[in-house]
Amino acid sequence: MPQTTNGAAPAGAAPAVAPILEVEGVTLQYKTKEHLITATYRVDFKVYPADRFVLLGPSGCGKSTLLKGVAGFMRPVEGEMRLKGRRIEEPGPDRVMVFQEFDQLLPWKTVRQNITFALRNGGRCSRESDADEIAMNYIRKVKLNGFENTYPHMLSGGMKQRVAIARGMAMEPDILLMDEPFASLDALTRRQMQEELLQLWDDTRFTVLFVTHSIEEALLVGNRILVLSPHPGQVKAELNTHMHSHANAGSPEFIALQTRIHNMLFADRVLEE
Amino acid sequence: MADVKTDPIERPEFERPSVGKANTADVARPLSTLEKVANIDPVRKFTVLLTAIVAWELYTRVAKVPPLIFPTFSDTIVALWKGFTEYGLASQIWASVGILLAGYVIGLAIGAALSFIAVSSRFGSDILGTLTSMLNPLPAVALLPLAMIWFGLGAKSLIFVLLHSIVWPVALNTHTGFMSVAEPLRMVGRNYGLRNIRYVVKLLVPAAFPSILAGMKLGWAFAWRTLIAAELVFGAASEGGGLGWFIFASRNEMDIPGAFAGLLTVILIGFFVENVIFRNIEQGTLVRWGMQSS
């Protein structure tokens, strides 16, 4: 830990470990052709090492925008985001993003080359042979051995997302940013991928910031959930969900929490009606 | 319809303990030889070519078309042979192709530079957009009289005219290609630390390659036509030469089969570049990467 002086001390019974990511009072805005949209309004949260931190909210709550902000693609108009105490200014390989879209893979590179491309350009490996070795290691981790020399267009959607995850993990970033990575997959594959992600996490204990609009997925994947309200995105709640997994999905407690979050998100709408 | 509500009929359930082997030969039946041959692209194209040649030969013979108007295919082939053996057609071809290649390489470089400027800033993009929409519709040959005053009767004038027909389609297509690179791919590039020229070369160019190659094909086709047309006015060099000149000279001597042989050469070279060179580039890149179906 290079910098331990983290300004203000965490309030309440916060853990003694320094957070990896701090988001403080962040307001994000972007322009469309006709409007200036406020995507999030004064959002605060902290992500600690080995967190599976989920940003949950309906569409329009600015969760993806928030992730882009952390990735460095957007500057906040208000507030600050710090990674390991350093202010986030621009995109960098210490925060790797995994997208929902399948076209995040370079179609002109094979599975292995997609990963070595990241390793070499991201400055993690200067020698191609080292990059190859790391790439193969992560290809085995996501169970794609045998496909290392295949071009992305030959792969199924689930396999493409695995390559993207392997590419992200191979970089060993401080934090892995996942923007609804399983949203384009069919239900069966999605469930399998959620389980595999949790298994990978169990092996290496990386830190991940995961965006989803599915309450169920949030409960399954995350250990802590930030619930955001829409237009603009504001923090509604921060909940612990480490006790929930595929094993107890469907149990009364699981459903109760699911209903609670659902009511939290849609309470306003019910009142309006 | 809404009067009677039909309920679904309840039927007994069943479950098969094991599913037997599918009793059909068509799970993966190999195609017949004829089907396979018909799937080979060059075979189909050569069939079209062959049919055209047979129709040409038959028509000119049966209808007894005067050779001074439209010679037969066989006469044209004889003239082509004579062209190579007696009139130095090979060196004429070389003169044309040499100038074309020189113009093409320079044109690609300028086109690439323009699209790089255009992608770097909005102002650059405006410059390219305006220039292209102004100059692209202008036929290259129309510049030839001026080019002859500026650069004299020679290769320089021809190359200048060629540049005009190559630069705009190449720059326009490359820029369009850059602009249509998917947002996640762009973000991936920047996420892994690519900036400026490395971002363009390592990410934008390969991602936009379908469009870039389309521009290169278009540039080539425009240039080839422009060159032949320009050579009809004067030769590849000041003393005369080049394929266009060969066609013009043959006609002047009323050697119509010779003029046809020249035209046939123009077509064959165009066919070769399109269907062999560009086709192979496509197979090795776009088709392999799944950016284009074979």
XYZ file of C-alpha atoms in Angstrom:
567
model
C 0.000 0.000 0.000
C 1.979 3.055 -1.161
C -0.301 5.715 0.326
C -2.040 5.148 3.614
C -3.077 8.705 4.378
C -6.568 8.599 3.062
C -7.783 12.015 4.109
C -10.972 11.659 6.109
C -11.246 8.539 8.216
C -14.062 6.187 7.232
C -17.157 6.891 9.223
C -18.809 4.410 11.573
C -17.628 0.832 12.023
C -15.714 0.736 8.747
C -13.072 -1.963 8.314
C -9.460 -1.192 9.130
C -8.331 -2.148 5.626
C -7.918 0.707 3.167
C -10.521 0.735 0.394
C -9.412 0.044 -3.179
C -11.926 2.385 -4.708
C -13.499 5.456 -3.148
C -16.308 7.313 -4.836
C -17.244 10.539 -3.082
C -20.151 12.788 -3.984
C -19.835 11.994 -7.662
C -22.163 13.699 -10.095
C -21.790 12.586 -13.695
C -23.266 14.356 -16.679
C -23.190 13.672 -20.384
C -24.549 15.449 -23.404
C -26.855 14.040 -26.024
C -27.684 16.021 -29.153
C -30.383 17.970 -27.332
C -29.976 17.523 -23.601
C -27.474 17.652 -20.828
C -28.269 14.529 -18.849
C -27.384 14.143 -15.190
C -26.745 10.426 -14.911
C -25.782 10.209 -11.247
C -26.164 12.714 -8.430
C -23.737 12.824 -5.500
C -23.098 9.117 -5.287
C -20.842 7.774 -2.522
C -19.512 4.275 -2.026
C -16.333 2.441 -1.140
C -15.075 -0.837 -2.518
C -12.724 -2.934 -0.371
C -10.278 -5.639 -1.463
C -11.893 -8.886 -2.662
C -15.319 -7.224 -2.789
C -17.886 -8.372 -5.295
C -19.533 -4.985 -5.252
C -22.721 -4.687 -7.284
C -24.267 -1.508 -8.659
C -27.950 -2.318 -8.997
C -30.722 -0.229 -10.410
C -33.302 0.082 -13.161
C -32.325 1.475 -16.528
C -31.628 5.193 -16.315
C -30.062 5.052 -12.865
C -26.639 5.836 -14.312
C -24.972 2.636 -13.155
C -23.182 2.059 -16.454
C -22.189 5.714 -16.576
C -20.793 5.362 -13.078
C -18.726 2.392 -14.224
C -17.435 4.396 -17.192
C -16.483 7.128 -14.743
C -14.481 4.669 -12.639
C -12.872 3.350 -15.816
C -11.777 6.907 -16.588
C -13.827 7.439 -19.730
C -15.802 10.236 -18.039
C -14.833 13.002 -15.625
C -17.202 13.791 -12.752
C -18.566 17.361 -12.718
C -18.660 17.181 -8.952
C -16.963 14.912 -6.419
C -13.989 12.639 -6.771
C -13.093 9.034 -7.509
C -9.887 7.549 -6.149
C -8.240 4.236 -6.885
C -5.895 3.234 -4.065
C -5.887 6.842 -2.960
C -4.962 8.199 -6.399
C -7.435 10.360 -8.238
C -8.822 8.733 -11.409
C -8.012 10.938 -14.408
C -8.053 8.733 -17.518
C -8.496 5.122 -18.637
C -5.759 2.754 -17.620
C -4.947 -0.938 -17.412
C -5.211 -0.882 -13.589
C -9.011 -0.842 -14.057
C -10.081 -3.264 -16.746
C -13.567 -3.124 -18.126
C -15.619 -6.100 -19.358
C -18.579 -5.067 -21.480
C -21.943 -6.565 -22.255
C -21.374 -6.406 -26.007
C -19.728 -9.333 -27.760
C -17.819 -7.004 -30.088
C -15.449 -6.027 -27.289
C -13.117 -8.732 -28.618
C -10.779 -7.823 -31.451
C -12.142 -9.878 -34.351
C -8.772 -9.933 -36.111
C -7.050 -11.621 -33.191
C -7.430 -15.178 -31.949
C -8.527 -15.924 -28.399
C -4.924 -16.076 -27.214
C -3.875 -13.007 -29.213
C -6.751 -11.028 -27.715
C -5.263 -11.642 -24.287
C -1.624 -11.114 -25.286
C -2.643 -7.892 -27.064
C -3.965 -6.607 -23.743
C -0.957 -7.803 -21.775
C 1.575 -6.301 -24.194
C -0.134 -2.964 -24.772
C -1.260 -2.649 -21.179
C 2.377 -2.831 -20.173
C 2.115 -6.029 -18.131
C 4.458 -8.062 -20.364
C 7.274 -6.867 -22.566
C 8.082 -10.312 -23.955
C 5.646 -12.151 -26.197
C 6.573 -15.512 -24.668
C 5.675 -14.326 -21.148
C 2.387 -12.947 -22.433
C 1.661 -16.259 -24.150
C 2.214 -18.157 -20.958
C -0.057 -15.914 -18.891
C -2.686 -15.980 -21.643
C -2.739 -19.775 -21.764
C -3.007 -19.896 -18.001
C -6.137 -17.733 -18.019
C -7.577 -19.523 -21.038
C -7.426 -22.722 -18.976
C -9.042 -20.916 -16.056
C -12.091 -20.032 -18.135
C -12.091 -23.539 -19.636
C -11.380 -22.488 -23.195
C -8.302 -24.624 -23.768
C -8.440 -26.003 -27.275
C -9.908 -22.723 -28.529
C -6.824 -20.548 -28.069
C -6.199 -20.263 -31.815
C -9.843 -19.700 -32.728
C -11.074 -16.346 -33.991
C -13.878 -14.757 -31.937
C -16.518 -15.070 -34.667
C -16.350 -18.858 -34.345
C -17.243 -18.728 -30.644
C -20.646 -18.734 -28.963
C -21.778 -15.739 -26.934
C -20.893 -17.357 -23.627
C -17.425 -18.284 -24.883
C -16.827 -14.732 -26.092
C -17.699 -13.363 -22.666
C -15.328 -15.883 -21.101
C -12.528 -14.618 -23.339
C -13.320 -11.056 -22.281
C -13.265 -12.082 -18.621
C -10.020 -14.019 -19.084
C -8.511 -10.974 -20.823
C -9.581 -8.730 -17.970
C -8.355 -11.069 -15.260
C -5.047 -11.710 -17.025
C -4.246 -8.031 -16.605
C -4.552 -8.565 -12.832
C -6.057 -5.094 -12.433
C -6.685 -3.473 -9.054
C -10.355 -3.722 -9.852
C -12.305 -5.523 -12.560
C -15.223 -3.491 -13.912
C -18.052 -5.565 -15.356
C -20.856 -3.818 -17.219
C -23.770 -6.288 -17.356
C -21.415 -8.915 -18.771
C -24.044 -11.658 -18.887
C -27.044 -9.616 -20.022
C -26.789 -10.725 -23.674
C -26.599 -14.420 -22.819
C -29.440 -16.935 -22.670
C -30.716 -17.826 -19.212
C -28.962 -21.191 -18.964
C -25.580 -19.843 -20.064
C -26.004 -16.821 -17.815
C -26.458 -18.985 -14.756
C -23.452 -21.102 -15.672
C -21.321 -17.992 -16.196
C -22.391 -16.566 -12.819
C -21.282 -19.779 -11.127
C -17.994 -19.813 -13.030
C -17.310 -16.193 -12.139
C -17.853 -16.985 -8.465
C -15.534 -19.957 -8.759
C -12.842 -17.806 -10.380
C -13.309 -15.268 -7.616
C -12.946 -18.009 -5.032
C -9.616 -19.025 -6.636
C -7.984 -15.629 -6.982
C -10.071 -13.250 -4.833
C -9.960 -10.344 -7.241
C -11.972 -7.194 -6.614
C -14.877 -6.656 -8.945
C -17.378 -3.869 -9.484
C -20.366 -5.445 -11.201
C -23.232 -3.601 -12.845
C -26.588 -5.298 -13.336
C -30.268 -4.464 -13.507
C -31.287 -7.933 -12.334
C -32.023 -8.113 -8.611
C -31.533 -11.873 -8.693
C -28.137 -11.594 -10.351
C -27.095 -8.946 -7.841
C -27.940 -11.265 -4.941
C -26.189 -14.223 -6.559
C -23.009 -12.500 -7.671
C -22.435 -9.791 -5.080
C -21.404 -9.652 -1.467
C -22.539 -6.059 -1.216
C -25.088 -4.168 -3.275
C -25.449 -0.478 -3.909
C -29.067 0.170 -4.842
C -29.529 3.214 -7.069
C -32.710 5.103 -7.874
C -33.258 6.391 -11.416
C -33.232 9.862 -13.061
C -30.687 10.815 -11.837
C -28.996 7.918 -10.070
C -28.855 8.422 -6.301
C -27.883 5.991 -3.593
C -30.950 4.361 -2.087
C -29.323 1.682 0.034
C -26.209 -0.385 0.559
C -26.929 -3.986 1.511
C -24.971 -7.082 2.495
C -25.709 -10.096 0.339
C -22.722 -12.368 0.979
C -25.071 -14.932 2.559
C -26.907 -15.507 -0.714
C -25.801 -17.781 -3.544
C -27.178 -20.235 -6.098
C -27.421 -22.755 -3.261
C -30.130 -20.815 -1.443
C -31.782 -19.111 -4.397
C -35.507 -19.563 -3.957
C -35.291 -19.791 -0.152
C -37.649 -17.547 1.848
C -34.824 -15.203 2.972
C -33.598 -14.862 -0.630
C -37.066 -14.049 -1.884
C -37.699 -11.695 1.007
C -34.594 -9.668 0.174
C -35.461 -9.750 -3.507
C -38.930 -8.360 -2.688
C -37.463 -5.766 -0.372
C -35.143 -4.447 -3.060
C -37.918 -4.608 -5.613
C -40.152 -2.493 -3.411
C -37.284 -0.117 -2.766
C -36.792 0.422 -6.508
C -40.415 0.561 -7.515
C -42.014 2.111 -4.420
C -42.095 5.544 -6.046
C -43.814 4.166 -9.089
C -46.468 2.401 -6.987
C -47.165 5.647 -5.092
C -47.605 7.541 -8.339
C -50.171 5.029 -9.490
C -63.220 -15.175 -31.736
C -63.528 -13.639 -28.289
C -66.943 -15.182 -27.710
C -65.740 -18.710 -26.930
C -62.693 -19.051 -24.705
C -60.835 -22.183 -25.769
C -59.028 -23.952 -22.963
C -55.894 -25.961 -23.765
C -56.539 -29.730 -23.678
C -54.803 -31.568 -20.863
C -52.722 -34.515 -22.122
C -50.726 -37.205 -20.331
C -47.036 -36.462 -19.678
C -44.217 -38.720 -20.771
C -40.457 -38.953 -20.395
C -38.084 -41.096 -22.378
C -35.458 -42.884 -20.268
C -32.932 -42.828 -23.138
C -33.088 -41.272 -26.560
C -32.065 -43.733 -29.293
C -29.732 -42.927 -32.160
C -31.437 -40.750 -34.773
C -32.324 -43.096 -37.604
C -31.523 -40.797 -40.491
C -28.511 -40.509 -42.768
C -29.006 -36.764 -43.116
C -27.572 -35.647 -39.753
C -24.435 -34.635 -41.673
C -24.648 -35.889 -45.242
C -21.626 -35.024 -47.402
C -22.503 -32.907 -50.427
C -22.306 -34.451 -53.872
C -19.349 -33.636 -56.120
C -21.509 -31.409 -58.317
C -22.724 -29.440 -55.292
C -19.133 -29.039 -54.086
C -17.883 -27.856 -57.495
C -20.774 -25.407 -57.747
C -19.692 -23.951 -54.407
C -16.239 -22.979 -55.702
C -16.400 -19.294 -56.519
C -13.849 -19.200 -59.405
C -15.610 -22.132 -61.083
C -18.881 -20.226 -61.175
C -17.229 -17.046 -62.411
C -15.299 -18.847 -65.142
C -18.524 -20.458 -66.297
C -19.988 -16.990 -66.807
C -16.844 -15.885 -68.633
C -16.832 -18.960 -70.847
C -20.501 -18.504 -71.738
C -19.848 -14.878 -72.722
C -16.931 -15.926 -74.958
C -18.926 -18.681 -76.677
C -21.850 -16.298 -77.259
C -19.467 -13.701 -78.724
C -17.816 -16.170 -81.094
C -21.119 -17.709 -82.195
C -22.868 -14.381 -82.748
C -20.075 -12.794 -84.799
C -19.722 -15.934 -86.948
C -23.399 -16.761 -87.468
C -24.500 -13.150 -88.067
C -21.412 -12.526 -90.259
C -20.594 -9.258 -88.506
C -17.906 -7.376 -90.507
C -14.545 -7.676 -88.678
C -14.075 -3.899 -88.972
C -17.149 -3.410 -86.766
C -16.889 -6.289 -84.339
C -14.214 -9.003 -84.864
C -14.702 -12.573 -83.659
C -13.191 -13.798 -80.411
C -10.682 -15.969 -82.267
C -9.527 -13.004 -84.410
C -9.108 -10.985 -81.222
C -6.980 -13.731 -79.674
C -4.821 -13.868 -82.830
C -4.429 -10.084 -82.668
C -3.549 -10.384 -78.980
C -0.843 -12.912 -79.827
C 0.473 -10.630 -82.576
C 0.375 -7.725 -80.149
C 2.647 -9.568 -77.769
C 5.012 -10.959 -80.430
C 5.143 -8.088 -82.968
C 3.908 -4.820 -81.439
C 5.448 -5.041 -77.970
C 2.164 -5.210 -76.076
C 3.977 -6.561 -73.001
C 6.038 -3.394 -72.633
C 2.885 -1.286 -73.147
C 1.202 -3.183 -70.342
C 4.239 -2.698 -68.161
C 4.250 1.053 -68.892
C 0.613 1.344 -67.802
C 0.881 -0.900 -64.758
C 4.085 0.818 -63.599
C 2.462 4.248 -63.627
C -0.659 2.849 -62.005
C 1.311 1.249 -59.168
C 3.291 4.427 -58.549
C 0.068 6.459 -58.443
C -1.653 3.870 -56.286
C 1.050 3.754 -53.629
C 1.298 7.553 -53.401
C -2.508 7.824 -53.438
C -2.894 5.345 -50.574
C -0.319 7.256 -48.531
C -2.105 10.585 -49.070
C -5.493 8.979 -48.385
C -4.187 7.460 -45.155
C -2.695 10.780 -44.054
C -5.955 12.618 -44.789
C -8.045 10.125 -42.855
C -5.632 10.301 -39.934
C -6.013 14.081 -39.852
C -9.780 13.684 -40.136
C -10.005 11.255 -37.238
C -7.794 13.372 -34.965
C -10.150 16.320 -34.654
C -13.584 17.521 -35.610
C -12.045 20.298 -37.712
C -9.968 17.736 -39.598
C -13.092 15.702 -40.181
C -14.833 18.799 -41.575
C -11.899 19.462 -43.922
C -11.965 15.943 -45.323
C -15.751 15.884 -45.564
C -15.918 19.150 -47.494
C -12.972 18.381 -49.771
C -14.329 14.959 -50.605
C -17.836 16.084 -51.387
C -16.396 18.866 -53.599
C -13.738 16.923 -55.460
C -14.957 13.327 -55.511
C -17.686 13.920 -58.121
C -15.183 15.610 -60.444
C -14.097 13.088 -63.126
C -10.341 12.682 -62.970
C -9.902 12.888 -66.750
C -11.412 16.369 -66.679
C -8.263 17.501 -64.879
C -6.002 16.132 -67.592
C -5.842 19.244 -69.813
C -4.803 21.356 -66.800
C -2.408 18.685 -65.578
C -0.737 18.747 -68.975
C -0.093 22.479 -68.604
C 1.206 22.095 -65.043
C 3.301 18.959 -65.413
C 3.821 18.569 -69.168
C 3.166 15.590 -71.399
C 4.370 12.671 -69.338
C 4.119 10.353 -66.403
C 3.800 13.243 -63.916
C 0.525 14.432 -65.431
C -0.851 10.902 -65.470
C 0.108 10.286 -61.846
C -1.504 13.569 -60.828
C -4.757 12.563 -62.461
C -4.527 9.095 -60.950
C -4.034 10.558 -57.482
C -7.266 12.437 -57.838
C -9.157 9.240 -58.560
C -7.514 7.279 -55.716
C -7.209 9.710 -52.802
C -10.885 10.633 -52.313
C -12.493 7.191 -52.277
C -9.679 5.825 -50.100
C -9.805 8.705 -47.603
C -13.591 8.767 -47.511
C -13.950 5.022 -46.934
C -11.166 4.913 -44.378
C -12.708 7.760 -42.439
C -16.179 6.209 -42.592
C -14.619 2.959 -41.391
C -12.927 4.701 -38.457
C -16.176 6.398 -37.469
C -18.132 3.154 -37.471
C -15.809 1.225 -35.159
C -17.998 -0.032 -32.301
C -17.838 1.954 -29.074
C -16.869 -0.998 -26.816
C -13.922 -1.775 -29.083
C -12.745 1.840 -28.894
C -13.019 1.788 -25.120
C -11.117 -1.512 -24.984
C -8.286 0.075 -26.954
C -8.054 3.057 -24.616
C -8.496 0.846 -21.559
C -5.360 -1.095 -22.489
C -3.380 2.089 -22.895
C -3.485 2.733 -26.637
C -3.237 6.441 -27.475
C -2.762 8.602 -30.595
C -0.918 6.925 -33.471
C -0.766 3.521 -31.740
C -4.508 3.685 -31.172
C -5.082 4.374 -34.867
C -2.642 1.765 -36.161
C -3.338 -1.045 -33.709
C -7.050 -0.601 -33.189
C -8.829 1.659 -35.681
C -7.126 0.408 -38.844
C -7.762 -3.317 -38.320
C -11.248 -2.673 -36.945
C -12.112 -0.513 -39.957
C -10.402 -2.826 -42.435
C -13.576 -3.905 -44.276
C -14.255 -0.284 -45.140
C -10.595 0.490 -45.891
C -10.349 -2.442 -48.282
C -13.575 -1.357 -49.992
C -11.993 2.080 -50.487
C -8.829 0.523 -51.880
C -10.853 -1.532 -54.362
C -12.835 1.508 -55.412
C -9.652 3.576 -55.754
C -8.050 0.880 -57.858
C -11.055 0.598 -60.202
C -11.302 4.393 -60.638
C -7.571 4.655 -61.232
C -7.448 1.892 -63.830
C -10.276 3.465 -65.830
C -8.798 6.933 -65.527
C -5.397 5.727 -66.661
C -6.685 4.010 -69.799
C -8.798 7.040 -70.658
C -5.867 9.398 -70.110
C -3.559 7.252 -72.213
C -6.039 7.461 -75.054
C -5.282 11.193 -75.121
C -1.535 10.764 -75.037
C 0.776 7.853 -74.278
C 2.169 6.733 -70.955
C 5.303 8.723 -71.694
C 5.821 11.576 -74.139
C 6.785 9.224 -76.989
C 3.504 7.347 -76.592
C 2.913 4.026 -74.909
C 0.641 2.267 -72.523
C -2.458 0.191 -73.045
C -4.766 3.089 -73.809
C -2.357 4.279 -76.425
C -2.164 0.757 -77.898
C -5.951 0.740 -78.319
C -5.935 4.224 -79.859
C -3.063 3.423 -82.241
C -4.632 0.134 -83.364
C -7.886 1.872 -84.205
C -6.024 4.575 -86.123
C -4.511 1.861 -88.292
C -7.961 0.277 -88.711
C -6.606 -2.769 -86.883
C -9.937 -3.358 -85.128
C -9.034 -6.834 -83.806
C -5.922 -5.154 -82.346
C -8.099 -2.542 -80.582
C -10.266 -5.374 -79.277
C -7.161 -7.200 -78.085
C -6.191 -4.042 -76.173
C -9.638 -3.808 -74.597
C -9.522 -7.495 -73.700
C -6.193 -6.920 -71.956
C -7.680 -4.036 -69.968
C -10.553 -6.296 -68.915
C -8.300 -9.246 -68.069
C -6.006 -7.154 -65.893
C -8.986 -5.635 -64.121
C -10.472 -9.087 -63.635
C -7.175 -10.417 -62.286
C -6.707 -7.627 -59.765
C -10.305 -7.850 -58.563
C -10.714 -11.608 -58.450
C -7.231 -12.808 -57.621
C -5.359 -10.088 -55.721
C -8.180 -8.399 -53.789
C -10.029 -11.692 -53.396
C -6.972 -13.254 -51.735
C -6.528 -10.274 -49.444
C -10.175 -10.612 -48.421
C -9.870 -14.339 -47.796
C -6.762 -13.850 -45.697
C -8.250 -11.076 -43.589
C -11.955 -10.257 -43.576
C -13.262 -13.765 -44.215
C -10.829 -15.267 -41.738
C -11.853 -12.755 -39.078
C -15.543 -13.255 -39.740
C -16.026 -9.643 -40.835
C -17.306 -10.770 -44.229
C -18.920 -13.983 -45.414
C -16.966 -15.872 -48.052
